[in-house]
Amino acid sequence: MAAQPFEVISQHRCFGGSVGFYRHEAVSTACPMRFAVFTPPRATSGRVPVLYCLAGLTCTEETFMIKAGAQRVAAELGLMLVTPDTSPRGLNLPGESDSWDFGVGAGFYVDATREPWSRHYRMYTYVTQELRSIIEGHFPADPDRTGILGHSMGGHGALVIALRNPDRYRSVSAFAPICAPSQCPWGRKAFTGYLGPDLGKWAAYDATELAAAVTDAASRPPILVDQGLADQFLPMQLHPHLLEEACRKSGLRLTLRSHEGYDHGYYCISSFIEEHLRHHAGLLKG
């Protein structure tokens, strides 16, 4: 492999494999970015399936690795896990740290088109192109066996990326995703700030809109979504019923599971992460 285009921050032995945290100068965001990788023990003998795990508002590349409890099962299944940061950082753009749901920690996995965000807040391109190029070029990841998972804002990102790139992501799942960002306060705030008032641009990053427009549903992978019914953000922000309706109309296979008493946090994710990892492994190994 070529020389590493990234700096190793730290590496840790974990379930026979390793968790590493890395930093690099990203071209797509024109700033330093961080990411983390869990490499399973099976990777010592060849390339393995890779699952990108996108975190939610206020999170970093560390959040999923530390809180989800995913490494034990990923090691068993031979899955590589990759977690990017949720936004550029350290840019000192005006207003980037004024609120927790826009700017730093809230990139929404879009390519911004409005100033001052358009040069740096290009998380869609970062995740789908630049980060993938690094992972596939410098880690034992199989590019033909790639899936994506996310939580909340990251669930929105995972669904959008999978729906827009069906030839590049063979599996997809989400925990408590923002299913219809064009129709909720979080999404309207982010899309207005990053993309401007053009609703056509919004539709390109709205999972419900994308799902409704699918015409080749039979060839798409099944979607798994878990939603806690005690989630404080469910009524105003998440709208899984709109995604369910869109999938029903287009014929996309969606399994939407509701869980009484579970909230929006990582206690819910850690309770059901094994089922998500097995969902992805079945599709990526099949």
PDB file of C-alpha atoms in Angstrom:
ATOM      1  CA  MET A   1       0.000   0.000   0.000  1.00  0.00           C
ATOM      2  CA  ALA A   2       1.047   3.622  -0.595  1.00  0.00           C
ATOM      3  CA  ALA A   3       2.348   5.889   2.163  1.00  0.00           C
ATOM      4  CA  GLN A   4      -0.316   6.774   4.687  1.00  0.00           C
ATOM      5  CA  PRO A   5      -1.950  10.166   4.035  1.00  0.00           C
ATOM      6  CA  PHE A   6      -3.007  10.389   7.676  1.00  0.00           C
ATOM      7  CA  GLU A   7      -1.594  10.696  11.169  1.00  0.00           C
ATOM      8  CA  VAL A   8      -2.171   8.004  13.788  1.00  0.00           C
ATOM      9  CA  ILE A   9      -3.560   9.620  16.942  1.00  0.00           C
ATOM     10  CA  SER A  10      -3.898   6.383  18.926  1.00  0.00           C
ATOM     11  CA  GLN A  11      -4.421   2.651  18.450  1.00  0.00           C
ATOM     12  CA  HIS A  12      -5.934   0.149  20.870  1.00  0.00           C
ATOM     13  CA  ARG A  13      -6.181  -3.643  20.901  1.00  0.00           C
ATOM     14  CA  CYS A  14      -9.847  -4.657  20.919  1.00  0.00           C
ATOM     15  CA  PHE A  15     -11.481  -8.124  20.708  1.00  0.00           C
ATOM     16  CA  GLY A  16      -8.485  -9.515  18.847  1.00  0.00           C
ATOM     17  CA  GLY A  17      -8.497  -6.641  16.362  1.00  0.00           C
ATOM     18  CA  SER A  18      -7.790  -2.969  16.858  1.00  0.00           C
ATOM     19  CA  VAL A  19      -9.454   0.434  17.127  1.00  0.00           C
ATOM     20  CA  GLY A  20      -7.485   3.306  15.653  1.00  0.00           C
ATOM     21  CA  PHE A  21      -8.085   7.055  15.668  1.00  0.00           C
ATOM     22  CA  TYR A  22      -6.650   9.102  12.813  1.00  0.00           C
ATOM     23  CA  ARG A  23      -6.309  12.665  11.505  1.00  0.00           C
ATOM     24  CA  HIS A  24      -5.645  13.907   7.969  1.00  0.00           C
ATOM     25  CA  GLU A  25      -5.754  17.007   5.788  1.00  0.00           C
ATOM     26  CA  ALA A  26      -8.982  16.603   3.840  1.00  0.00           C
ATOM     27  CA  VAL A  27      -9.284  18.031   0.342  1.00  0.00           C
ATOM     28  CA  SER A  28     -13.073  17.939   0.177  1.00  0.00           C
ATOM     29  CA  THR A  29     -13.528  19.967   3.372  1.00  0.00           C
ATOM     30  CA  ALA A  30     -10.298  21.981   3.026  1.00  0.00           C
ATOM     31  CA  CYS A  31      -9.415  21.361   6.676  1.00  0.00           C
ATOM     32  CA  PRO A  32      -8.142  18.629   9.010  1.00  0.00           C
ATOM     33  CA  MET A  33     -10.608  15.800   9.622  1.00  0.00           C
ATOM     34  CA  ARG A  34     -10.641  12.878  12.036  1.00  0.00           C
ATOM     35  CA  PHE A  35     -11.953   9.350  11.674  1.00  0.00           C
ATOM     36  CA  ALA A  36     -11.774   6.041  13.506  1.00  0.00           C
ATOM     37  CA  VAL A  37     -11.512   2.446  12.295  1.00  0.00           C
ATOM     38  CA  PHE A  38     -12.155  -0.897  13.969  1.00  0.00           C
ATOM     39  CA  THR A  39     -10.198  -3.568  12.124  1.00  0.00           C
ATOM     40  CA  PRO A  40     -11.388  -7.107  12.972  1.00  0.00           C
ATOM     41  CA  PRO A  41      -8.906  -9.956  13.507  1.00  0.00           C
ATOM     42  CA  ARG A  42     -10.046 -11.607  10.259  1.00  0.00           C
ATOM     43  CA  ALA A  43      -8.495  -8.719   8.304  1.00  0.00           C
ATOM     44  CA  THR A  44      -5.023 -10.203   8.878  1.00  0.00           C
ATOM     45  CA  SER A  45      -5.787 -12.790   6.191  1.00  0.00           C
ATOM     46  CA  GLY A  46      -7.490 -10.613   3.562  1.00  0.00           C
ATOM     47  CA  ARG A  47      -9.923  -7.820   2.821  1.00  0.00           C
ATOM     48  CA  VAL A  48     -13.126  -7.727   4.842  1.00  0.00           C
ATOM     49  CA  PRO A  49     -16.570  -6.107   4.487  1.00  0.00           C
ATOM     50  CA  VAL A  50     -16.703  -2.522   5.748  1.00  0.00           C
ATOM     51  CA  LEU A  51     -19.528  -0.691   7.504  1.00  0.00           C
ATOM     52  CA  TYR A  52     -19.525   3.114   7.734  1.00  0.00           C
ATOM     53  CA  CYS A  53     -21.214   4.302  10.937  1.00  0.00           C
ATOM     54  CA  LEU A  54     -22.459   7.906  10.942  1.00  0.00           C
ATOM     55  CA  ALA A  55     -23.093   9.635  14.271  1.00  0.00           C
ATOM     56  CA  GLY A  56     -25.631  12.303  15.199  1.00  0.00           C
ATOM     57  CA  LEU A  57     -25.738  15.917  16.317  1.00  0.00           C
ATOM     58  CA  THR A  58     -22.907  17.048  18.663  1.00  0.00           C
ATOM     59  CA  CYS A  59     -21.024  13.749  18.207  1.00  0.00           C
ATOM     60  CA  THR A  60     -17.500  13.054  16.965  1.00  0.00           C
ATOM     61  CA  GLU A  61     -15.626  10.153  15.385  1.00  0.00           C
ATOM     62  CA  GLU A  62     -15.226   8.728  18.910  1.00  0.00           C
ATOM     63  CA  THR A  63     -18.889   8.534  19.894  1.00  0.00           C
ATOM     64  CA  PHE A  64     -19.992   5.368  18.115  1.00  0.00           C
ATOM     65  CA  MET A  65     -16.715   3.565  18.813  1.00  0.00           C
ATOM     66  CA  ILE A  66     -16.965   4.277  22.537  1.00  0.00           C
ATOM     67  CA  LYS A  67     -20.709   3.988  23.189  1.00  0.00           C
ATOM     68  CA  ALA A  68     -22.303   1.546  20.733  1.00  0.00           C
ATOM     69  CA  GLY A  69     -20.684  -1.655  21.994  1.00  0.00           C
ATOM     70  CA  ALA A  70     -20.266  -2.867  18.427  1.00  0.00           C
ATOM     71  CA  GLN A  71     -16.721  -4.251  18.359  1.00  0.00           C
ATOM     72  CA  ARG A  72     -17.338  -7.656  19.944  1.00  0.00           C
ATOM     73  CA  VAL A  73     -19.898  -8.691  17.330  1.00  0.00           C
ATOM     74  CA  ALA A  74     -18.020  -6.964  14.513  1.00  0.00           C
ATOM     75  CA  ALA A  75     -14.945  -9.009  15.453  1.00  0.00           C
ATOM     76  CA  GLU A  76     -16.999 -12.208  15.355  1.00  0.00           C
ATOM     77  CA  LEU A  77     -18.527 -11.327  11.979  1.00  0.00           C
ATOM     78  CA  GLY A  78     -15.330 -10.002  10.439  1.00  0.00           C
ATOM     79  CA  LEU A  79     -16.740  -6.512   9.837  1.00  0.00           C
ATOM     80  CA  MET A  80     -14.583  -3.403   9.642  1.00  0.00           C
ATOM     81  CA  LEU A  81     -16.234  -0.332  11.233  1.00  0.00           C
ATOM     82  CA  VAL A  82     -15.435   3.211  10.098  1.00  0.00           C
ATOM     83  CA  THR A  83     -16.656   6.325  11.918  1.00  0.00           C
ATOM     84  CA  PRO A  84     -16.072   9.819  10.515  1.00  0.00           C
ATOM     85  CA  ASP A  85     -16.456  13.049  12.439  1.00  0.00           C
ATOM     86  CA  THR A  86     -19.796  14.826  12.040  1.00  0.00           C
ATOM     87  CA  SER A  87     -18.502  18.133  10.662  1.00  0.00           C
ATOM     88  CA  PRO A  88     -15.386  20.178   9.950  1.00  0.00           C
ATOM     89  CA  ARG A  89     -13.888  21.809  13.038  1.00  0.00           C
ATOM     90  CA  GLY A  90     -11.624  24.692  14.004  1.00  0.00           C
ATOM     91  CA  LEU A  91     -12.546  26.947  11.094  1.00  0.00           C
ATOM     92  CA  ASN A  92     -13.882  29.862  13.145  1.00  0.00           C
ATOM     93  CA  LEU A  93     -16.631  30.565  10.620  1.00  0.00           C
ATOM     94  CA  PRO A  94     -19.159  33.163  11.781  1.00  0.00           C
ATOM     95  CA  GLY A  95     -21.963  31.441  13.674  1.00  0.00           C
ATOM     96  CA  GLU A  96     -20.516  27.925  13.441  1.00  0.00           C
ATOM     97  CA  SER A  97     -20.673  27.389  17.219  1.00  0.00           C
ATOM     98  CA  ASP A  98     -23.758  29.465  18.053  1.00  0.00           C
ATOM     99  CA  SER A  99     -26.102  26.461  18.343  1.00  0.00           C
ATOM    100  CA  TRP A 100     -25.762  22.726  18.863  1.00  0.00           C
ATOM    101  CA  ASP A 101     -27.901  21.748  15.858  1.00  0.00           C
ATOM    102  CA  PHE A 102     -26.100  23.746  13.144  1.00  0.00           C
ATOM    103  CA  GLY A 103     -22.436  24.236  12.325  1.00  0.00           C
ATOM    104  CA  VAL A 104     -19.822  22.407  14.406  1.00  0.00           C
ATOM    105  CA  GLY A 105     -20.942  18.844  15.101  1.00  0.00           C
ATOM    106  CA  ALA A 106     -23.911  19.247  12.774  1.00  0.00           C
ATOM    107  CA  GLY A 107     -22.733  18.887   9.178  1.00  0.00           C
ATOM    108  CA  PHE A 108     -25.885  16.931   8.206  1.00  0.00           C
ATOM    109  CA  TYR A 109     -23.909  14.949   5.600  1.00  0.00           C
ATOM    110  CA  VAL A 110     -24.702  17.458   2.836  1.00  0.00           C
ATOM    111  CA  ASP A 111     -22.503  19.418   0.444  1.00  0.00           C
ATOM    112  CA  ALA A 112     -23.271  23.014   1.386  1.00  0.00           C
ATOM    113  CA  THR A 113     -23.850  25.485  -1.443  1.00  0.00           C
ATOM    114  CA  ARG A 114     -24.217  28.699   0.599  1.00  0.00           C
ATOM    115  CA  GLU A 115     -21.408  30.877   1.887  1.00  0.00           C
ATOM    116  CA  PRO A 116     -19.566  30.684   4.213  1.00  0.00           C
ATOM    117  CA  TRP A 117     -20.256  26.948   4.440  1.00  0.00           C
ATOM    118  CA  SER A 118     -19.747  25.823   0.848  1.00  0.00           C
ATOM    119  CA  ARG A 119     -15.942  25.578   0.926  1.00  0.00           C
ATOM    120  CA  HIS A 120     -15.730  23.378   4.014  1.00  0.00           C
ATOM    121  CA  TYR A 121     -19.094  21.803   4.875  1.00  0.00           C
ATOM    122  CA  ARG A 122     -18.999  19.122   2.213  1.00  0.00           C
ATOM    123  CA  MET A 123     -19.623  16.062   4.363  1.00  0.00           C
ATOM    124  CA  TYR A 124     -21.509  14.163   1.649  1.00  0.00           C
ATOM    125  CA  THR A 125     -18.481  14.199  -0.643  1.00  0.00           C
ATOM    126  CA  TYR A 126     -16.142  13.583   2.280  1.00  0.00           C
ATOM    127  CA  VAL A 127     -17.956  10.420   3.404  1.00  0.00           C
ATOM    128  CA  THR A 128     -18.822   8.989  -0.008  1.00  0.00           C
ATOM    129  CA  GLN A 129     -15.569   9.767  -1.824  1.00  0.00           C
ATOM    130  CA  GLU A 130     -12.554  11.017   0.107  1.00  0.00           C
ATOM    131  CA  LEU A 131     -12.896   8.906   3.244  1.00  0.00           C
ATOM    132  CA  ARG A 132     -13.761   5.832   1.199  1.00  0.00           C
ATOM    133  CA  SER A 133     -10.660   6.359  -0.922  1.00  0.00           C
ATOM    134  CA  ILE A 134      -8.489   6.451   2.199  1.00  0.00           C
ATOM    135  CA  ILE A 135     -10.109   3.386   3.751  1.00  0.00           C
ATOM    136  CA  GLU A 136      -9.978   1.322   0.578  1.00  0.00           C
ATOM    137  CA  GLY A 137      -6.421   2.384  -0.216  1.00  0.00           C
ATOM    138  CA  HIS A 138      -4.833   2.027   3.224  1.00  0.00           C
ATOM    139  CA  PHE A 139      -6.922  -0.483   5.192  1.00  0.00           C
ATOM    140  CA  PRO A 140      -7.927  -4.074   4.317  1.00  0.00           C
ATOM    141  CA  ALA A 141     -11.490  -3.084   3.345  1.00  0.00           C
ATOM    142  CA  ASP A 142     -13.305  -4.746   0.445  1.00  0.00           C
ATOM    143  CA  PRO A 143     -14.799  -1.934  -1.691  1.00  0.00           C
ATOM    144  CA  ASP A 144     -17.343  -4.324  -3.201  1.00  0.00           C
ATOM    145  CA  ARG A 145     -18.759  -5.191   0.221  1.00  0.00           C
ATOM    146  CA  THR A 146     -19.627  -1.822   1.736  1.00  0.00           C
ATOM    147  CA  GLY A 147     -22.583  -0.895   3.952  1.00  0.00           C
ATOM    148  CA  ILE A 148     -23.686   2.150   5.898  1.00  0.00           C
ATOM    149  CA  LEU A 149     -25.411   2.708   9.245  1.00  0.00           C
ATOM    150  CA  GLY A 150     -26.320   5.823  11.201  1.00  0.00           C
ATOM    151  CA  HIS A 151     -28.025   7.355  14.219  1.00  0.00           C
ATOM    152  CA  SER A 152     -30.313  10.412  14.241  1.00  0.00           C
ATOM    153  CA  MET A 153     -28.614  12.969  11.944  1.00  0.00           C
ATOM    154  CA  GLY A 154     -26.317  10.109  10.971  1.00  0.00           C
ATOM    155  CA  GLY A 155     -29.339   7.916  10.274  1.00  0.00           C
ATOM    156  CA  HIS A 156     -30.499  10.613   7.874  1.00  0.00           C
ATOM    157  CA  GLY A 157     -27.040  10.580   6.291  1.00  0.00           C
ATOM    158  CA  ALA A 158     -26.922   6.796   5.999  1.00  0.00           C
ATOM    159  CA  LEU A 159     -30.343   6.558   4.358  1.00  0.00           C
ATOM    160  CA  VAL A 160     -29.615   9.387   1.924  1.00  0.00           C
ATOM    161  CA  ILE A 161     -26.203   8.033   0.946  1.00  0.00           C
ATOM    162  CA  ALA A 162     -27.526   4.506   0.411  1.00  0.00           C
ATOM    163  CA  LEU A 163     -30.560   5.683  -1.556  1.00  0.00           C
ATOM    164  CA  ARG A 164     -28.444   7.925  -3.798  1.00  0.00           C
ATOM    165  CA  ASN A 165     -25.691   5.337  -4.342  1.00  0.00           C
ATOM    166  CA  PRO A 166     -27.332   1.901  -4.613  1.00  0.00           C
ATOM    167  CA  ASP A 167     -24.419   0.574  -6.663  1.00  0.00           C
ATOM    168  CA  ARG A 168     -21.881   1.432  -3.960  1.00  0.00           C
ATOM    169  CA  TYR A 169     -23.637   0.472  -0.695  1.00  0.00           C
ATOM    170  CA  ARG A 170     -24.984  -3.053  -0.405  1.00  0.00           C
ATOM    171  CA  SER A 171     -26.590  -2.665   3.031  1.00  0.00           C
ATOM    172  CA  VAL A 172     -28.173   0.116   5.074  1.00  0.00           C
ATOM    173  CA  SER A 173     -29.730   0.575   8.504  1.00  0.00           C
ATOM    174  CA  ALA A 174     -30.487   3.377  10.948  1.00  0.00           C
ATOM    175  CA  PHE A 175     -31.347   4.113  14.557  1.00  0.00           C
ATOM    176  CA  ALA A 176     -33.901   6.903  15.142  1.00  0.00           C
ATOM    177  CA  PRO A 177     -33.114   8.612  11.825  1.00  0.00           C
ATOM    178  CA  ILE A 178     -34.287  12.077  10.788  1.00  0.00           C
ATOM    179  CA  CYS A 179     -36.438  10.588   8.044  1.00  0.00           C
ATOM    180  CA  ALA A 180     -37.924  13.725   6.479  1.00  0.00           C
ATOM    181  CA  PRO A 181     -35.580  16.648   7.209  1.00  0.00           C
ATOM    182  CA  SER A 182     -37.487  18.955   4.876  1.00  0.00           C
ATOM    183  CA  GLN A 183     -40.452  18.617   7.230  1.00  0.00           C
ATOM    184  CA  CYS A 184     -38.851  19.043  10.666  1.00  0.00           C
ATOM    185  CA  PRO A 185     -37.203  21.929  12.546  1.00  0.00           C
ATOM    186  CA  TRP A 186     -33.711  20.383  12.602  1.00  0.00           C
ATOM    187  CA  GLY A 187     -33.716  19.732   8.886  1.00  0.00           C
ATOM    188  CA  ARG A 188     -35.286  23.020   7.837  1.00  0.00           C
ATOM    189  CA  LYS A 189     -32.712  24.943   9.875  1.00  0.00           C
ATOM    190  CA  ALA A 190     -29.784  22.979   8.461  1.00  0.00           C
ATOM    191  CA  PHE A 191     -30.986  22.932   4.863  1.00  0.00           C
ATOM    192  CA  THR A 192     -31.783  26.643   4.846  1.00  0.00           C
ATOM    193  CA  GLY A 193     -28.355  27.451   6.248  1.00  0.00           C
ATOM    194  CA  TYR A 194     -26.327  25.072   4.094  1.00  0.00           C
ATOM    195  CA  LEU A 195     -28.387  24.896   0.893  1.00  0.00           C
ATOM    196  CA  GLY A 196     -30.553  28.010   0.807  1.00  0.00           C
ATOM    197  CA  PRO A 197     -34.300  28.212   0.068  1.00  0.00           C
ATOM    198  CA  ASP A 198     -34.357  26.016  -3.074  1.00  0.00           C
ATOM    199  CA  LEU A 199     -36.514  23.015  -2.101  1.00  0.00           C
ATOM    200  CA  GLY A 200     -35.146  21.079  -5.059  1.00  0.00           C
ATOM    201  CA  LYS A 201     -31.751  21.052  -3.394  1.00  0.00           C
ATOM    202  CA  TRP A 202     -33.376  19.914  -0.173  1.00  0.00           C
ATOM    203  CA  ALA A 203     -35.018  16.920  -1.866  1.00  0.00           C
ATOM    204  CA  ALA A 204     -31.616  15.527  -2.836  1.00  0.00           C
ATOM    205  CA  TYR A 205     -30.844  15.077   0.883  1.00  0.00           C
ATOM    206  CA  ASP A 206     -34.263  13.967   2.126  1.00  0.00           C
ATOM    207  CA  ALA A 207     -34.624  10.202   2.616  1.00  0.00           C
ATOM    208  CA  THR A 208     -38.413  10.284   2.361  1.00  0.00           C
ATOM    209  CA  GLU A 209     -38.283  12.183  -0.934  1.00  0.00           C
ATOM    210  CA  LEU A 210     -35.587   9.879  -2.283  1.00  0.00           C
ATOM    211  CA  ALA A 211     -37.433   6.720  -1.208  1.00  0.00           C
ATOM    212  CA  ALA A 212     -40.632   7.885  -2.870  1.00  0.00           C
ATOM    213  CA  ALA A 213     -38.787   8.453  -6.158  1.00  0.00           C
ATOM    214  CA  VAL A 214     -37.215   4.963  -6.364  1.00  0.00           C
ATOM    215  CA  THR A 215     -38.286   3.045  -9.478  1.00  0.00           C
ATOM    216  CA  ASP A 216     -36.101  -0.059  -9.094  1.00  0.00           C
ATOM    217  CA  ALA A 217     -37.097  -1.124  -5.606  1.00  0.00           C
ATOM    218  CA  ALA A 218     -36.695  -4.845  -6.262  1.00  0.00           C
ATOM    219  CA  SER A 219     -32.949  -4.424  -6.821  1.00  0.00           C
ATOM    220  CA  ARG A 220     -32.374  -2.319  -3.685  1.00  0.00           C
ATOM    221  CA  PRO A 221     -31.216  -3.803  -0.360  1.00  0.00           C
ATOM    222  CA  PRO A 222     -33.730  -3.993   2.487  1.00  0.00           C
ATOM    223  CA  ILE A 223     -33.687  -1.105   4.979  1.00  0.00           C
ATOM    224  CA  LEU A 224     -33.673  -1.755   8.730  1.00  0.00           C
ATOM    225  CA  VAL A 225     -34.748   1.044  11.108  1.00  0.00           C
ATOM    226  CA  ASP A 226     -35.105   0.865  14.895  1.00  0.00           C
ATOM    227  CA  GLN A 227     -37.027   3.576  16.730  1.00  0.00           C
ATOM    228  CA  GLY A 228     -37.580   3.986  20.464  1.00  0.00           C
ATOM    229  CA  LEU A 229     -41.105   5.034  21.373  1.00  0.00           C
ATOM    230  CA  ALA A 230     -39.880   7.039  24.392  1.00  0.00           C
ATOM    231  CA  ASP A 231     -37.618   9.080  22.105  1.00  0.00           C
ATOM    232  CA  GLN A 232     -38.138  12.732  23.027  1.00  0.00           C
ATOM    233  CA  PHE A 233     -37.447  13.797  19.439  1.00  0.00           C
ATOM    234  CA  LEU A 234     -39.855  11.366  17.787  1.00  0.00           C
ATOM    235  CA  PRO A 235     -42.957  13.598  17.519  1.00  0.00           C
ATOM    236  CA  MET A 236     -41.361  16.730  16.041  1.00  0.00           C
ATOM    237  CA  GLN A 237     -38.096  15.723  14.399  1.00  0.00           C
ATOM    238  CA  LEU A 238     -37.935  12.122  13.181  1.00  0.00           C
ATOM    239  CA  HIS A 239     -41.171  11.225  11.311  1.00  0.00           C
ATOM    240  CA  PRO A 240     -40.483   7.546  10.531  1.00  0.00           C
ATOM    241  CA  HIS A 241     -44.113   7.171   9.419  1.00  0.00           C
ATOM    242  CA  LEU A 242     -43.353   9.386   6.415  1.00  0.00           C
ATOM    243  CA  LEU A 243     -40.446   7.158   5.371  1.00  0.00           C
ATOM    244  CA  GLU A 244     -42.653   4.108   5.870  1.00  0.00           C
ATOM    245  CA  GLU A 245     -45.332   5.574   3.606  1.00  0.00           C
ATOM    246  CA  ALA A 246     -42.790   6.495   0.925  1.00  0.00           C
ATOM    247  CA  CYS A 247     -41.283   2.997   0.952  1.00  0.00           C
ATOM    248  CA  ARG A 248     -44.719   1.424   0.733  1.00  0.00           C
ATOM    249  CA  LYS A 249     -45.519   3.487  -2.359  1.00  0.00           C
ATOM    250  CA  SER A 250     -42.242   2.780  -4.155  1.00  0.00           C
ATOM    251  CA  GLY A 251     -41.965  -0.854  -3.079  1.00  0.00           C
ATOM    252  CA  LEU A 252     -38.756  -0.476  -1.087  1.00  0.00           C
ATOM    253  CA  ARG A 253     -38.346  -3.140   1.572  1.00  0.00           C
ATOM    254  CA  LEU A 254     -38.376  -1.398   4.954  1.00  0.00           C
ATOM    255  CA  THR A 255     -38.415  -3.060   8.359  1.00  0.00           C
ATOM    256  CA  LEU A 256     -39.379  -0.375  10.882  1.00  0.00           C
ATOM    257  CA  ARG A 257     -39.196  -1.718  14.437  1.00  0.00           C
ATOM    258  CA  SER A 258     -40.624   0.252  17.355  1.00  0.00           C
ATOM    259  CA  HIS A 259     -39.448  -0.325  20.926  1.00  0.00           C
ATOM    260  CA  GLU A 260     -41.534   0.638  23.920  1.00  0.00           C
ATOM    261  CA  GLY A 261     -39.625   2.547  26.610  1.00  0.00           C
ATOM    262  CA  TYR A 262     -36.430   3.173  24.617  1.00  0.00           C
ATOM    263  CA  ASP A 263     -35.233   6.747  24.100  1.00  0.00           C
ATOM    264  CA  HIS A 264     -32.969   8.503  21.576  1.00  0.00           C
ATOM    265  CA  GLY A 265     -29.622   7.662  23.121  1.00  0.00           C
ATOM    266  CA  TYR A 266     -26.963   4.991  22.949  1.00  0.00           C
ATOM    267  CA  TYR A 267     -28.699   2.729  25.450  1.00  0.00           C
ATOM    268  CA  CYS A 268     -31.130   1.985  22.628  1.00  0.00           C
ATOM    269  CA  ILE A 269     -28.354   1.593  20.077  1.00  0.00           C
ATOM    270  CA  SER A 270     -26.302  -0.749  22.261  1.00  0.00           C
ATOM    271  CA  SER A 271     -29.417  -2.840  22.926  1.00  0.00           C
ATOM    272  CA  PHE A 272     -29.993  -3.576  19.224  1.00  0.00           C
ATOM    273  CA  ILE A 273     -26.605  -3.066  17.574  1.00  0.00           C
ATOM    274  CA  GLU A 274     -25.934  -6.787  17.309  1.00  0.00           C
ATOM    275  CA  GLU A 275     -29.045  -7.272  15.170  1.00  0.00           C
ATOM    276  CA  HIS A 276     -27.965  -4.417  12.904  1.00  0.00           C
ATOM    277  CA  LEU A 277     -24.469  -5.814  12.487  1.00  0.00           C
ATOM    278  CA  ARG A 278     -25.865  -9.242  11.625  1.00  0.00           C
ATOM    279  CA  HIS A 279     -28.253  -7.586   9.154  1.00  0.00           C
ATOM    280  CA  HIS A 280     -25.304  -5.954   7.405  1.00  0.00           C
ATOM    281  CA  ALA A 281     -23.064  -9.017   7.563  1.00  0.00           C
ATOM    282  CA  GLY A 282     -25.742 -11.167   5.947  1.00  0.00           C
ATOM    283  CA  LEU A 283     -26.057  -8.784   3.016  1.00  0.00           C
ATOM    284  CA  LEU A 284     -22.364  -8.023   2.633  1.00  0.00           C
ATOM    285  CA  LYS A 285     -21.265 -11.643   2.751  1.00  0.00           C
ATOM    286  CA  GLY A 286     -24.097 -12.985   0.593  1.00  0.00           C
TER     287      GLY A 286
END
